[in-house]
Coordinates of C-alpha atoms in Angstrom, one line a residue:
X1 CA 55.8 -42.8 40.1
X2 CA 54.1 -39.7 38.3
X3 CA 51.9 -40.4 35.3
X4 CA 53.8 -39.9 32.3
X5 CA 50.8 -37.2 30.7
X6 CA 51.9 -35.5 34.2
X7 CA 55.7 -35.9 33.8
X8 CA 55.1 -34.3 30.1
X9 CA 53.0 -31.9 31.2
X10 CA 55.3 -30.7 34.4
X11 CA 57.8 -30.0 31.6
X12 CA 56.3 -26.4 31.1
X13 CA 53.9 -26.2 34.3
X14 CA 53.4 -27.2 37.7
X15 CA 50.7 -28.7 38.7
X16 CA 49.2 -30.1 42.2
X17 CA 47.9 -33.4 42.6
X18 CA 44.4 -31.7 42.6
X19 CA 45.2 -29.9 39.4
X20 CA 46.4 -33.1 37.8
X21 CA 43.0 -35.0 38.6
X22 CA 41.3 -32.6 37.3
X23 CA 43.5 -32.3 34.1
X24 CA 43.4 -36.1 33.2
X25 CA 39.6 -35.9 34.6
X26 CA 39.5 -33.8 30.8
X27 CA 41.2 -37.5 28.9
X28 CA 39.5 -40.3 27.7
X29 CA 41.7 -43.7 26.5
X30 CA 41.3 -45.1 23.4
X31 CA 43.6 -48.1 21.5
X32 CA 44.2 -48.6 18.1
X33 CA 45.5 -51.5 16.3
X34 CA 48.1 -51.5 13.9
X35 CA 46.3 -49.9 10.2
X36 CA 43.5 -48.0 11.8
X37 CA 43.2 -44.4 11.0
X38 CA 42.5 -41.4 14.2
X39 CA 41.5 -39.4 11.1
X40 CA 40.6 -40.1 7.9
X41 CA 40.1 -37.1 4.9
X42 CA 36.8 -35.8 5.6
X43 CA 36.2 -36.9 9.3
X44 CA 35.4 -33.8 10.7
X45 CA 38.1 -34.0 13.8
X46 CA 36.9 -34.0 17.3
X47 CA 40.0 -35.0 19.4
X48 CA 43.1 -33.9 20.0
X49 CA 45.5 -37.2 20.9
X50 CA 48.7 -37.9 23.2
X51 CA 49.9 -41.2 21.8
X52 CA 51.4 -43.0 25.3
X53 CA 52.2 -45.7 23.4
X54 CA 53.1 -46.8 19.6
X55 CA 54.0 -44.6 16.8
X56 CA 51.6 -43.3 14.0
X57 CA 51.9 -41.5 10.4
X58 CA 50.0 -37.9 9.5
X59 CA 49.8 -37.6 5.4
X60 CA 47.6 -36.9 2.6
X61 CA 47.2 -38.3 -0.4
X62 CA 47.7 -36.3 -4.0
X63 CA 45.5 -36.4 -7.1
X64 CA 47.5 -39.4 -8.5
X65 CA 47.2 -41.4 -5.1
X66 CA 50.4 -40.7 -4.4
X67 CA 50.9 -40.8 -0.1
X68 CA 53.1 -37.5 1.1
X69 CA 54.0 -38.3 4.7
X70 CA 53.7 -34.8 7.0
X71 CA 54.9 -36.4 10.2
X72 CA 55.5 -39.2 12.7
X73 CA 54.8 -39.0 15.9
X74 CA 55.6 -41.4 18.6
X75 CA 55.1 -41.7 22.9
X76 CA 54.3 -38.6 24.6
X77 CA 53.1 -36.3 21.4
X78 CA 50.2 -34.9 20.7
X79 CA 49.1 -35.1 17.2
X80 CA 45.4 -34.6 15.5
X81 CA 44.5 -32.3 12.0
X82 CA 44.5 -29.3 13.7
X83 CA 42.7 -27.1 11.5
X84 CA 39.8 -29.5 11.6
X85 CA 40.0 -29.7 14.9
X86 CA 40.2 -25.8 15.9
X87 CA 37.9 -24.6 12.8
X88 CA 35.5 -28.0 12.8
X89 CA 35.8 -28.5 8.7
X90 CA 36.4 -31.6 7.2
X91 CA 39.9 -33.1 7.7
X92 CA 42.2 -32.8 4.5
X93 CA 44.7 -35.8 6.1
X94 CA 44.7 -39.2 7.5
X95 CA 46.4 -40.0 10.6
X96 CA 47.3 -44.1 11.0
X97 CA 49.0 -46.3 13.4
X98 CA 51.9 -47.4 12.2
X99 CA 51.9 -50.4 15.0
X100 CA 49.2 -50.9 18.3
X101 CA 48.8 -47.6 20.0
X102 CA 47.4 -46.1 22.5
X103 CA 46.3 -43.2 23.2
X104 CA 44.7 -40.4 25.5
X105 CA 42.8 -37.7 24.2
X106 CA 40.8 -34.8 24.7
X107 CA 37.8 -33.2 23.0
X108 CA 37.8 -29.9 21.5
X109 CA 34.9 -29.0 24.0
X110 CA 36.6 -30.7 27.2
X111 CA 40.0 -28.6 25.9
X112 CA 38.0 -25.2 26.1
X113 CA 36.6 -26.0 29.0
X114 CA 39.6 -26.4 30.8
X115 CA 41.9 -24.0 29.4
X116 CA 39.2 -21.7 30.9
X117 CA 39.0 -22.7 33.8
X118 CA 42.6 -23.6 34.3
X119 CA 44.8 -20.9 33.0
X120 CA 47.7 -23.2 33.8
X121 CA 46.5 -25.5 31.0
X122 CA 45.9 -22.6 28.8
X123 CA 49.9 -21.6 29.1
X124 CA 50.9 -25.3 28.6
X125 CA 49.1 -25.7 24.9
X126 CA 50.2 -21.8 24.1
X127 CA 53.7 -22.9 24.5
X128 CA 53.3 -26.6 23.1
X129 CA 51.7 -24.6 20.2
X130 CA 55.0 -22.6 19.6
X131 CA 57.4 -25.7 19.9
X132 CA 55.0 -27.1 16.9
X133 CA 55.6 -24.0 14.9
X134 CA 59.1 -24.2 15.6
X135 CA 58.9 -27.5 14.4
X136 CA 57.2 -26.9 11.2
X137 CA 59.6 -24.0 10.5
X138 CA 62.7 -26.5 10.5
X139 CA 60.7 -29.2 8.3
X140 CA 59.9 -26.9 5.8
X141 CA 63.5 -24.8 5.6
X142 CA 65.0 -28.4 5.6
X143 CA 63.3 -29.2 2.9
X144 CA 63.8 -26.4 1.2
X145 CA 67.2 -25.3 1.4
X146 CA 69.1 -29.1 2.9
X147 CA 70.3 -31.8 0.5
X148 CA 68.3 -35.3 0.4
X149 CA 71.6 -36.4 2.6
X150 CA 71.5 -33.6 4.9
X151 CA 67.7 -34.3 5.6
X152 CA 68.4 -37.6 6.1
X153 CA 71.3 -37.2 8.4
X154 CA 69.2 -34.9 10.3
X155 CA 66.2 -37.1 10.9
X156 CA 68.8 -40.1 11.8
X157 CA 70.2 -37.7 14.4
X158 CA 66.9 -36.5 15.8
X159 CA 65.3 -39.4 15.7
X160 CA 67.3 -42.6 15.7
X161 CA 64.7 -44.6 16.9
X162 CA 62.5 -43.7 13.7
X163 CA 64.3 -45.9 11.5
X164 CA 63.8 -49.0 13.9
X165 CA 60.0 -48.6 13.7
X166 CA 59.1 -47.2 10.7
X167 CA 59.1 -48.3 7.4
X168 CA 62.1 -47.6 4.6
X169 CA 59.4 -46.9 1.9
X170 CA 57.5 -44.3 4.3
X171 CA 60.7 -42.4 5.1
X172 CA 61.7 -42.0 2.1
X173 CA 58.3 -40.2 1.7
X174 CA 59.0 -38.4 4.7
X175 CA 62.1 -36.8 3.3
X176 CA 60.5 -36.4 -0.2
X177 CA 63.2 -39.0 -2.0
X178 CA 62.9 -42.5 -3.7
X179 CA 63.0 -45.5 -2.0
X180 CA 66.0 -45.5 -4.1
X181 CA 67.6 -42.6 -3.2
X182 CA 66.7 -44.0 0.4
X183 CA 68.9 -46.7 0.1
X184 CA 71.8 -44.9 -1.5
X185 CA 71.9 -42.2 1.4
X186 CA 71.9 -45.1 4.2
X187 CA 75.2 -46.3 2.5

């Protein structure tokens, strides 16, 4: 049975057993419990993470202390505050576990180095990179141009299992609607 970073990876590239040892030779594992933050606002990022197991929240927090959830992100995605990461400046989110994760992850430094030295790894984050623009794209003309219901529908169908691990207060934040609201859509 391949590893599953393997299997995710092999979606976009091929890779030899060789190759792969020396990918995951790049990953470190780390677990988190339920509450603890990857990043906190501030933290000057260092890591990029594939969560292999659990599901976690990316937000920030406004001037009134109000949270504004960006994303989930659950097994086999990467997720880290990317400009703090790429630019090394103090992280404007948090990222928490939303139950016990684990996770690998990669350094900025060991990601350079490899994507040097392996040009196959450089393709695979250039296109994983796109898909997350892509991504970001829909979010924000979804929220921009979709009904509360719409987005909600829309998140049901993408992502079902969401709403059997996550919260009904936090998607509701997610979708930028009342808990309320919330529960007048899911009726």
């Amino acid at each position: 049975m391949k590893h599953p970073l393997r299997q995710h990876i092999e979606e976009i590239i091929s890779l030899t057993d060789e190759e792969f040892d020396f990918v995951l030779s790049h990953f470190e594992t780390v677990k988190k419990r339920k509450h603890q933050y990857l990043v906190q606002e501030g933290d000057i990022v260092k890591k990029e993470f594939w969560i292999t197991q659990g599901c976690v929240k990316s937000y920030f927090l406004d001037e009134n202390g109000k949270e504004h959830i960006l994303r989930f992100a659950m097994e086999h995605w990467w997720i880290t505050d990317y400009e703090s990461f790429v630019k090394q400046i103090p992280s404007t989110i948090y990222i928490d576990c939303l139950e016990d994760c684990e996770f690998l992850y990669i350094s900025y430094e060991n990601r350079e180095k490899l994507t040097s030295e392996m040009h196959k790894m450089e393709r695979f984050w250039a296109k994983k990179s796109k898909f997350g623009r892509i991504a970001l794209q829909k979010r924000i003309l979804s929220l921009l141009k979709n009904s509360a219901k719409e987005r909600y529908n829309l998140l049901l169908e993408q992502y079902p299992q969401l709403f059997q691990r996550v919260p009904k207060k936090l998607i509701a934040s997610y979708l930028g609607v009342s808990r309320e609201t919330l529960s007048r859509l899911n009726s």
